[in-house]
PDB file of C-alpha atoms in Angstrom:
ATOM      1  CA  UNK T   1       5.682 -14.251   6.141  1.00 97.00           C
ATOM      2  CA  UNK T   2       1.813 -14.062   5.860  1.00 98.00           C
ATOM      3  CA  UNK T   3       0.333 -15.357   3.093  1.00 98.00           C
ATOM      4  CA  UNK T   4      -2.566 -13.970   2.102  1.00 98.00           C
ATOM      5  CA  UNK T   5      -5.033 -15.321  -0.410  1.00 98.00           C
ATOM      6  CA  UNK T   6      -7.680 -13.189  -2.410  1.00 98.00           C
ATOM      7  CA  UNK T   7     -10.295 -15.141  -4.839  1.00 98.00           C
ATOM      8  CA  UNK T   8     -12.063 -14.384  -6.965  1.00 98.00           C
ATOM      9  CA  UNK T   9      -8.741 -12.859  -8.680  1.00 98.00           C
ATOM     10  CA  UNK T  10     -11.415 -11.217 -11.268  1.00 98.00           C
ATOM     11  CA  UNK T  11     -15.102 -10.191 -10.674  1.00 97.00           C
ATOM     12  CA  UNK T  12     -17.096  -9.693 -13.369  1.00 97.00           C
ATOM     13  CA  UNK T  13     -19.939  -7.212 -12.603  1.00 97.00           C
ATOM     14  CA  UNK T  14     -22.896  -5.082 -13.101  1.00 96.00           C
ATOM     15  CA  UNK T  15     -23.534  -1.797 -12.001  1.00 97.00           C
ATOM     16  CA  UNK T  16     -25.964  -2.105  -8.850  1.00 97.00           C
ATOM     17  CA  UNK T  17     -25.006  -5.640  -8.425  1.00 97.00           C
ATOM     18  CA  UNK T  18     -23.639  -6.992  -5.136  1.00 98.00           C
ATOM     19  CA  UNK T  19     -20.443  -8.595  -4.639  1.00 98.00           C
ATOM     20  CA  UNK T  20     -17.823  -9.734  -2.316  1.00 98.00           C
ATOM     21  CA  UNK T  21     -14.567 -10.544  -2.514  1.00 98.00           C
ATOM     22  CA  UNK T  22     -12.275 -12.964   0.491  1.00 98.00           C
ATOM     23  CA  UNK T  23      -9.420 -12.586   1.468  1.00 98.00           C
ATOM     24  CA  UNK T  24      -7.579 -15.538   3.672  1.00 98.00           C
ATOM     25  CA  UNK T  25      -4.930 -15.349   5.602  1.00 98.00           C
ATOM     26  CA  UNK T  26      -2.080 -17.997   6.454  1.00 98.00           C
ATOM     27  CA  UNK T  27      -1.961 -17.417  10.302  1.00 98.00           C
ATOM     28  CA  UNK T  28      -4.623 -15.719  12.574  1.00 98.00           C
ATOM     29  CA  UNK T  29      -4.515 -11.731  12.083  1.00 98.00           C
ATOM     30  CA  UNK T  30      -5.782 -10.992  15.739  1.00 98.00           C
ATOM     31  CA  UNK T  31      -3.020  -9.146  17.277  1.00 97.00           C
ATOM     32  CA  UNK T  32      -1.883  -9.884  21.203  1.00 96.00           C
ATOM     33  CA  UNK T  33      -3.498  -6.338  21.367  1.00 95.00           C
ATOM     34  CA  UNK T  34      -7.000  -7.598  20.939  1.00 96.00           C
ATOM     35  CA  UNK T  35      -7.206  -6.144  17.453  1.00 97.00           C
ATOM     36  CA  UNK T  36      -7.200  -7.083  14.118  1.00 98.00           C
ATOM     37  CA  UNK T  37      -5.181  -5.386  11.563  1.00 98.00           C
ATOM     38  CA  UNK T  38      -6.410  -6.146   8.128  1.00 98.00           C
ATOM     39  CA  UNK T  39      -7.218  -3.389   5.789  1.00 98.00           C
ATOM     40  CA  UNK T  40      -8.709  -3.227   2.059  1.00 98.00           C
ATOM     41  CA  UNK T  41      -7.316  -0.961  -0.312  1.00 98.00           C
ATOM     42  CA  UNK T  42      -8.453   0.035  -3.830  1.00 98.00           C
ATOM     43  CA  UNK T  43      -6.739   1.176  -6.376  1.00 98.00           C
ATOM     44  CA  UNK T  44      -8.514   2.307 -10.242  1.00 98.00           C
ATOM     45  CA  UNK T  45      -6.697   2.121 -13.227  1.00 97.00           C
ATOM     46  CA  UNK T  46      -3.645   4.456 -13.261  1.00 96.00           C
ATOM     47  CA  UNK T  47      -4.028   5.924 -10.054  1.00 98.00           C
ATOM     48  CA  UNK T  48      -2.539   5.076  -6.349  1.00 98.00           C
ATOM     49  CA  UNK T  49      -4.203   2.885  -3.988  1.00 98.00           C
ATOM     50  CA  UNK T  50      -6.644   4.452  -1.586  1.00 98.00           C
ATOM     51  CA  UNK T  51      -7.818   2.830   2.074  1.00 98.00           C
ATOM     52  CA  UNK T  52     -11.530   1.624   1.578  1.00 98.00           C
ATOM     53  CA  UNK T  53     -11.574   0.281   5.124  1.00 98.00           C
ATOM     54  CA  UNK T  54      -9.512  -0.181   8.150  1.00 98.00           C
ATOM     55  CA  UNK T  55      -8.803  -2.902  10.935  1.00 98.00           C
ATOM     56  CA  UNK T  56     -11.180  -5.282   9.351  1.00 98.00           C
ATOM     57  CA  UNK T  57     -14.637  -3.338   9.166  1.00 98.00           C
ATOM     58  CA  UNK T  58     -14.412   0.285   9.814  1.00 98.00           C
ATOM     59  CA  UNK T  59     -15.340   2.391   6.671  1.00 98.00           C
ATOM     60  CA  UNK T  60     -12.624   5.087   6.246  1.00 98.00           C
ATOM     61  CA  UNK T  61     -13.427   8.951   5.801  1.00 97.00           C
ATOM     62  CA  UNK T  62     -15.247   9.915   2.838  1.00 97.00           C
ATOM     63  CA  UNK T  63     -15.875   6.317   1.520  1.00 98.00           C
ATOM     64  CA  UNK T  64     -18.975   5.166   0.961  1.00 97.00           C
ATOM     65  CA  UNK T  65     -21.055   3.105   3.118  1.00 96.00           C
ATOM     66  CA  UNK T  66     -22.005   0.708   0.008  1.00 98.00           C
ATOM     67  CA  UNK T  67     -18.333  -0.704   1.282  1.00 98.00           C
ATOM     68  CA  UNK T  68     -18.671  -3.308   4.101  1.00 98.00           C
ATOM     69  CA  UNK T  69     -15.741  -5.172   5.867  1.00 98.00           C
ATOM     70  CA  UNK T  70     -16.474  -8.451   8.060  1.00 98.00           C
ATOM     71  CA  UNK T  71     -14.088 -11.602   9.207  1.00 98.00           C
ATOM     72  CA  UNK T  72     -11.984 -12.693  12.335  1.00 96.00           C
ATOM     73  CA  UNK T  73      -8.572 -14.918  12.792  1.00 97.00           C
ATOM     74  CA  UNK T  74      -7.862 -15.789   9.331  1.00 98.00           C
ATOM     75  CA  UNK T  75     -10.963 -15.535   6.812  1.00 98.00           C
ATOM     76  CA  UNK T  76     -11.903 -11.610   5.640  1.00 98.00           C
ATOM     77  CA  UNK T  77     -14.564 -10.308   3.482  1.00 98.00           C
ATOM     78  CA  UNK T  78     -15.267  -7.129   1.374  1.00 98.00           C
ATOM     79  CA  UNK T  79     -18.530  -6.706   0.222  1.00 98.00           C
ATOM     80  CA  UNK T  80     -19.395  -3.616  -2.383  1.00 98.00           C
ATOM     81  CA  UNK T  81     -23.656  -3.555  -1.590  1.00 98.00           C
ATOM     82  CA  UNK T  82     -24.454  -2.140  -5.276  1.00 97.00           C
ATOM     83  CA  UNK T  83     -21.576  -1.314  -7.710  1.00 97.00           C
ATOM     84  CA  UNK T  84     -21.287   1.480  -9.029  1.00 97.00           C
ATOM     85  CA  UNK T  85     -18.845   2.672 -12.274  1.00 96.00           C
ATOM     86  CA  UNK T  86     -16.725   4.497 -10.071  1.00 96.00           C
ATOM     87  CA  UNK T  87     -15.796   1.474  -7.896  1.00 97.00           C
ATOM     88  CA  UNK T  88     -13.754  -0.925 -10.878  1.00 97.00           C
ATOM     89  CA  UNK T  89     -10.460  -1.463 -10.464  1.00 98.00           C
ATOM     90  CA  UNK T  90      -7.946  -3.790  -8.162  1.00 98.00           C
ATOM     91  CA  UNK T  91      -9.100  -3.945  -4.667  1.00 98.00           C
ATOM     92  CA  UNK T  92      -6.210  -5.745  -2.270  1.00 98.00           C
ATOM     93  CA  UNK T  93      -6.305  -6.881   1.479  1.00 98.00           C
ATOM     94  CA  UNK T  94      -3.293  -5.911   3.643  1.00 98.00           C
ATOM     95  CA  UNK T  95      -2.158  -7.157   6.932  1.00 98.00           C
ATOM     96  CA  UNK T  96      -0.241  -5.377   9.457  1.00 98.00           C
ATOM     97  CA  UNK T  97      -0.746  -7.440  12.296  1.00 98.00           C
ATOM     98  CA  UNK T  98       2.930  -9.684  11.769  1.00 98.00           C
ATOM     99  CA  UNK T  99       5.976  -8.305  10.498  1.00 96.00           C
ATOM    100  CA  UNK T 100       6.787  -7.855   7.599  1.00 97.00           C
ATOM    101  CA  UNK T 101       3.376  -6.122   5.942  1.00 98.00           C
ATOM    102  CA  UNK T 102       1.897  -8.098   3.163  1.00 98.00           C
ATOM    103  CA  UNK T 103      -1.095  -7.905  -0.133  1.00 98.00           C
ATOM    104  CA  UNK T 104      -2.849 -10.190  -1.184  1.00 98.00           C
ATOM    105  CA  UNK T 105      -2.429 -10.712  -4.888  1.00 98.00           C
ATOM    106  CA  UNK T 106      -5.113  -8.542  -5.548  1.00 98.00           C
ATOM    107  CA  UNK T 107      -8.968  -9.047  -7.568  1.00 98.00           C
ATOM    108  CA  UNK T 108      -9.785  -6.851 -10.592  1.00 98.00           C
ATOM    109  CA  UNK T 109     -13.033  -5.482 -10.350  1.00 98.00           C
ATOM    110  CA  UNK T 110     -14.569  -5.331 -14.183  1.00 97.00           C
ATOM    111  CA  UNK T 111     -17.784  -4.627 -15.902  1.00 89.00           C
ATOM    112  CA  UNK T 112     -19.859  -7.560 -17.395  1.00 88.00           C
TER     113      UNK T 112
ATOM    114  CA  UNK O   1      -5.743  18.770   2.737  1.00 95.00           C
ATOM    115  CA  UNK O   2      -3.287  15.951   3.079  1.00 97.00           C
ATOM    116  CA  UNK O   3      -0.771  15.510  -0.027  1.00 98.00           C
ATOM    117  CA  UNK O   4       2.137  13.348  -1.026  1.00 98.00           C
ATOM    118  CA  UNK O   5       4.203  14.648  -3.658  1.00 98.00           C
ATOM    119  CA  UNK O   6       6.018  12.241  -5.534  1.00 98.00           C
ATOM    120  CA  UNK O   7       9.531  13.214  -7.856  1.00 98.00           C
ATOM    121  CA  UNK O   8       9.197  12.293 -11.670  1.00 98.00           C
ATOM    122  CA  UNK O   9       9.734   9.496 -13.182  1.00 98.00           C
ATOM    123  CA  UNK O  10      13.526   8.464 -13.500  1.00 98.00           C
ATOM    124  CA  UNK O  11      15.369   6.571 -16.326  1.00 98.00           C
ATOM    125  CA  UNK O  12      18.165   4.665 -14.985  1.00 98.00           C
ATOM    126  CA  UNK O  13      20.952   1.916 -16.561  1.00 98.00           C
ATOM    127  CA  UNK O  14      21.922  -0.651 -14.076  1.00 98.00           C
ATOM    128  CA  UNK O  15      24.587  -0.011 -12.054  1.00 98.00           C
ATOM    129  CA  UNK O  16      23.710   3.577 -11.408  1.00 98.00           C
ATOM    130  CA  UNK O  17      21.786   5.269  -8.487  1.00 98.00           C
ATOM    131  CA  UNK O  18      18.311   7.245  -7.988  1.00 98.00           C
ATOM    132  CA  UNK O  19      16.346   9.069  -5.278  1.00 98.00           C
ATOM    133  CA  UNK O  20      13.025   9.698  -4.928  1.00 98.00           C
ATOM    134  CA  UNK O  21      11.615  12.021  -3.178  1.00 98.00           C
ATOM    135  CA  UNK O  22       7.976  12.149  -1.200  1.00 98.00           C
ATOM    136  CA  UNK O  23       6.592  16.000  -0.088  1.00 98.00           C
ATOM    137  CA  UNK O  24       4.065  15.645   2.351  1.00 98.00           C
ATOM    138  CA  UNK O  25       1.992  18.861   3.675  1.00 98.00           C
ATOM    139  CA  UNK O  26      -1.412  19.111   5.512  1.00 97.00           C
ATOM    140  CA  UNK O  27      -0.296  17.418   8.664  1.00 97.00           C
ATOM    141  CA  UNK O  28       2.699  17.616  10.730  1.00 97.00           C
ATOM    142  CA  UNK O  29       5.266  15.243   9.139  1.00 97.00           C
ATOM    143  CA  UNK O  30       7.091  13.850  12.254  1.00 96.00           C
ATOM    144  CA  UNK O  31       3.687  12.361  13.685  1.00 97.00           C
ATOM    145  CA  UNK O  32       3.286  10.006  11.235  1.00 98.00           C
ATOM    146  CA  UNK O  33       5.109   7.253  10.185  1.00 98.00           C
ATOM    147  CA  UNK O  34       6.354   6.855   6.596  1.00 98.00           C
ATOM    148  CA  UNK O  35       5.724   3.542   4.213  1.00 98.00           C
ATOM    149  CA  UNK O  36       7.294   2.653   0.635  1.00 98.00           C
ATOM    150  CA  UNK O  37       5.855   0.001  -1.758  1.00 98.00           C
ATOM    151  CA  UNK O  38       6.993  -1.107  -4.641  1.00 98.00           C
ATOM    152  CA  UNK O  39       4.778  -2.381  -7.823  1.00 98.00           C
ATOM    153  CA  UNK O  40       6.700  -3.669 -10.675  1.00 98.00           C
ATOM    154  CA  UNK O  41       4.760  -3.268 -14.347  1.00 98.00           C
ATOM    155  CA  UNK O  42       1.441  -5.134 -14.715  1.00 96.00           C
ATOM    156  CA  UNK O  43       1.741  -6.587 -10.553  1.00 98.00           C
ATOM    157  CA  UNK O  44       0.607  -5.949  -7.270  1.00 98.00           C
ATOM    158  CA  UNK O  45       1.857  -4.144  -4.164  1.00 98.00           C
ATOM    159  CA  UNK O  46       5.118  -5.685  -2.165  1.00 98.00           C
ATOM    160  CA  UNK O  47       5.840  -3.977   1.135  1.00 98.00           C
ATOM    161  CA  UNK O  48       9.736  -2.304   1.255  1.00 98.00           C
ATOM    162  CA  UNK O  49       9.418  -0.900   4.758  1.00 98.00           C
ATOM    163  CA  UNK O  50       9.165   1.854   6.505  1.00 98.00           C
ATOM    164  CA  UNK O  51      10.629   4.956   8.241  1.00 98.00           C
ATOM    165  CA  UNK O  52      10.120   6.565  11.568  1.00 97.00           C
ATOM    166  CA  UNK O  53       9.717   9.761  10.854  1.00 97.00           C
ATOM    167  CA  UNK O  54      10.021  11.272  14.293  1.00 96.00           C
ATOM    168  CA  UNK O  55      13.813   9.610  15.134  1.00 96.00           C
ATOM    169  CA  UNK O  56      14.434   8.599  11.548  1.00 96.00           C
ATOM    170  CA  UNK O  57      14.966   5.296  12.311  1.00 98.00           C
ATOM    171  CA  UNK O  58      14.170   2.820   9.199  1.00 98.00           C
ATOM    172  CA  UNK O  59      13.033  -0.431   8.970  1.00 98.00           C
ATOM    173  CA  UNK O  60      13.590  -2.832   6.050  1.00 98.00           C
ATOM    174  CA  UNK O  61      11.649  -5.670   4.491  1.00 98.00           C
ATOM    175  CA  UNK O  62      14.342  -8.842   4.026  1.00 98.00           C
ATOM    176  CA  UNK O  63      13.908  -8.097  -0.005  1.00 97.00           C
ATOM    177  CA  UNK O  64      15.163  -4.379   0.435  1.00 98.00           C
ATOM    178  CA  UNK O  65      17.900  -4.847   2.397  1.00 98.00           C
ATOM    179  CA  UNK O  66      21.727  -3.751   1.180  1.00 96.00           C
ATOM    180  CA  UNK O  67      20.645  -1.533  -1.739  1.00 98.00           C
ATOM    181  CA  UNK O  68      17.600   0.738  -0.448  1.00 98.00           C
ATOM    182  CA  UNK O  69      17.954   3.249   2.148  1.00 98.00           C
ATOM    183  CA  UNK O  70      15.215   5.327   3.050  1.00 98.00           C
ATOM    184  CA  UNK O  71      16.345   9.286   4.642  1.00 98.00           C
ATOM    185  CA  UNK O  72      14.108  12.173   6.035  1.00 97.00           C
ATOM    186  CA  UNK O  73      14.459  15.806   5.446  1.00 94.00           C
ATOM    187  CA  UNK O  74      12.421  16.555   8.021  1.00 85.00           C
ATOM    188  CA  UNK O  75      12.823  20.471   7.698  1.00 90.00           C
ATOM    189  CA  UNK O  76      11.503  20.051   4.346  1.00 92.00           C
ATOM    190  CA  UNK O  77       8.366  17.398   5.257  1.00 97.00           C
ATOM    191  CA  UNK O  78      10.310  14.907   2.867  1.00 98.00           C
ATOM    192  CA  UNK O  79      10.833  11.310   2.996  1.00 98.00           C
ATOM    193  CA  UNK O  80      13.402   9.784   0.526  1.00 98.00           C
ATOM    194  CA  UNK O  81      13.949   6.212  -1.180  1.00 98.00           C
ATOM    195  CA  UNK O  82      17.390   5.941  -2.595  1.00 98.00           C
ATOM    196  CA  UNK O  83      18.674   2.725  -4.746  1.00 98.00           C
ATOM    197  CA  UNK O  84      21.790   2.062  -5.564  1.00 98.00           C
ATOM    198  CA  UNK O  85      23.504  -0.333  -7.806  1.00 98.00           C
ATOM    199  CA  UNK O  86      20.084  -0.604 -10.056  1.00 98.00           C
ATOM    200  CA  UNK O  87      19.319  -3.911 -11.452  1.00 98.00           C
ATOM    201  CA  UNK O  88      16.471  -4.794 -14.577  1.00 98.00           C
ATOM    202  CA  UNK O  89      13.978  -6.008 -11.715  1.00 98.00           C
ATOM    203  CA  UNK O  90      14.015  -2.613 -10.134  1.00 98.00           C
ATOM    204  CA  UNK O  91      11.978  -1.667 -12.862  1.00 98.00           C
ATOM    205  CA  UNK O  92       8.771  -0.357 -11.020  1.00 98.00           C
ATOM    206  CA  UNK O  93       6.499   2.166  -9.546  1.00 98.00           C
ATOM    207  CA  UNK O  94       7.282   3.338  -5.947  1.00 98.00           C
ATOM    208  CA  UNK O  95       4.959   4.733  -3.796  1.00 98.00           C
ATOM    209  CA  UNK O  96       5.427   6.405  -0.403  1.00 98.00           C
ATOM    210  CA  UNK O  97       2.376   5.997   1.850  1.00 98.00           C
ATOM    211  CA  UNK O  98       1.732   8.158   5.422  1.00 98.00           C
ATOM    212  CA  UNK O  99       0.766   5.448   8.370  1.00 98.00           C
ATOM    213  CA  UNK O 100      -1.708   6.906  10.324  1.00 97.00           C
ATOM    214  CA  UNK O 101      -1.698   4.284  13.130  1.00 94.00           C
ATOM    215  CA  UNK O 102      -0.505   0.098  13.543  1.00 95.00           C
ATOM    216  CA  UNK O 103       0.021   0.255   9.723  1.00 95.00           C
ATOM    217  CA  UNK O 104      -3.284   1.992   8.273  1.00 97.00           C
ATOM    218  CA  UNK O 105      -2.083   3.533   4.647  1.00 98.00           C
ATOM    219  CA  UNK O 106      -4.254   5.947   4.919  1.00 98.00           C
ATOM    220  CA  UNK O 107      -2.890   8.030   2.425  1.00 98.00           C
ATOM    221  CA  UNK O 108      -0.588   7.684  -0.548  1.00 98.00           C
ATOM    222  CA  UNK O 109       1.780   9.854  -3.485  1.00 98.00           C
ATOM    223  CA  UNK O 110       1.180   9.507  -7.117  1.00 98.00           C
ATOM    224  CA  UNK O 111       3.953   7.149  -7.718  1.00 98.00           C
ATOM    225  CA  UNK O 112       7.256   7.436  -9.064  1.00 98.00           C
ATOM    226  CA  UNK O 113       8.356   5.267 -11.758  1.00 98.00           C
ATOM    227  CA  UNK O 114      11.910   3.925 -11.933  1.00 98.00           C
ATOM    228  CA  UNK O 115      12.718   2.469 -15.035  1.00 98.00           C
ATOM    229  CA  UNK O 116      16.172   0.803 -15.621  1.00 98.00           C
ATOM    230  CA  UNK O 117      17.120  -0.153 -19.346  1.00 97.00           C
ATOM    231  CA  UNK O 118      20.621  -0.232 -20.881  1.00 95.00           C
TER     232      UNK O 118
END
């Protein structure tokens, strides 16, 4: 199965402050298809996880664009371009490329 | 608007049997594929599967096979986890989760929590 690998596993943060969190993966995520399936998910304290961003950097519906998503092969970044209160909480990777799906472990997104 | 309904949450012993339920409306169910993922207390997300939802053919992750079975009511919009033979470990929120293309979650239910206790 593919490992996946999130650090920091908490982020300490204040609001307007940039940050990004990696993700790496234990085998190459680019599909025979030319594409890359690795997605980022959030998900705030007691609530389900929502997409942030799709197939390594497209921005889903309705999220904001302070949300960025960059990397190839094995080695993924999310990058949150001025935090904002709204934005705390777990944020995972998740790979669809190779069967079966896996998350990473996940990185907690707190308030300094 | 897109929606996944979720049953309520479920207290089990071990041994028995429960179903859970997901309602989806907004879109036309049978043109989406269907994920569940389980998160025990306190942990992250583990992949269970998934469900065709246009032939109903299901698909298991190694760690859910034997005891899991996931079912359509299709005439209803509803996609069902049942677990039989419930153990301590099976202790955990599940979540049902629409795939809206080469495994994009795009969105998910509530949760249903499962908790097993004698």
């Amino acid at each position: 199965d593919v490992v996946l690998t999130q650090t920091p596993p908490t982020l300490s943060a204040t609001i307007g402050q940039s940050v990004s969190i990696s993700c790496r993966s234990s085998q190459s995520l680019l599909d025979s298809d030319g594409d890359t399936y690795l997605n980022w998910l959030l998900q705030r304290p007691g609530q389900s996880p929502q997409l942030l961003i799709y197939s390594v950097s497209n921005l889903e519906s309705g999220v904001p664009n302070r949300f960025s998503g960059s990397g190839s092969e094995t080695d993924f970044t999310l990058k949150i371009s001025g935090v904002e209160a709204e934005d705390l909480g777990v944020y995972y990777c998740m790979q669809a490329t190779h069967a079966p799906l896996t998350f990473g472990g996940g990185t907690k997104l707190e308030l300094k | 608007q897109i929606q996944l309904v979720q049953s309520g949450p479920e207290l089990k012993k071990p041994g028995e049997s429960v179903k859970i339920s997901c309602k989806a409306s907004g879109y036309t169910f049978t043109d989406y594929a269907m994920h569940w993922v389980k998160q025990a207390p306190g942990k992250g997300l583990k992949w269970m599967g998934w469900i065709n939802t246009y032939t109903g053919k299901p698909t298991y992750a190694d760690d859910f096979k034997g005891r899991f079975v996931f079912s359509l009511e299709a005439s209803a919009s509803t996609a069902n986890l049942q677990i039989s033979n419930l153990k301590n470990e099976d202790t955990a929120t599940y979540f049902c989760a629409r795939d809206s293309g080469y495994g994009v979650m795009d969105a998910w239910g509530q949760g249903a929590s499962v908790t097993v206790s004698s």
